C-alpha angles and dihedrals in degrees: 000000000000090000090061115083111252094246091052096051111113098242094048092042090051091053092045103044108007137251094288090068094057124094122232091259091051093051091048091047088058091053091047091049103199139018129224131274091274104027129050125228091257091056093047090048091051090052090052091051090050091051090049095045089240137324096304089056092063089078090061096051124086130206093271095054093045092048090061090068108097110254097022113083125168098297095054091039089056090050091053093047090049092049092050090049092050089052091048091051093053 
């Protein structure tokens, strides 16, 4: 994430302008937390969205499917599933 200007990083952008101003990949990057050594959280989030065919598709994917996305694994997949479920419950 060091290549992204500080003001454009998801956490800082959220604090500055609110959640409504963030794209789906930025919101998901916040849930994911960090990327990998070679790929930032925004890139990993974009890959997840591609695998899910967009944000609505996240509700159809389980931990196993999400964990197949490079950079996710079971821990991050569980975070994503939990976040989707929290959204569903609201």
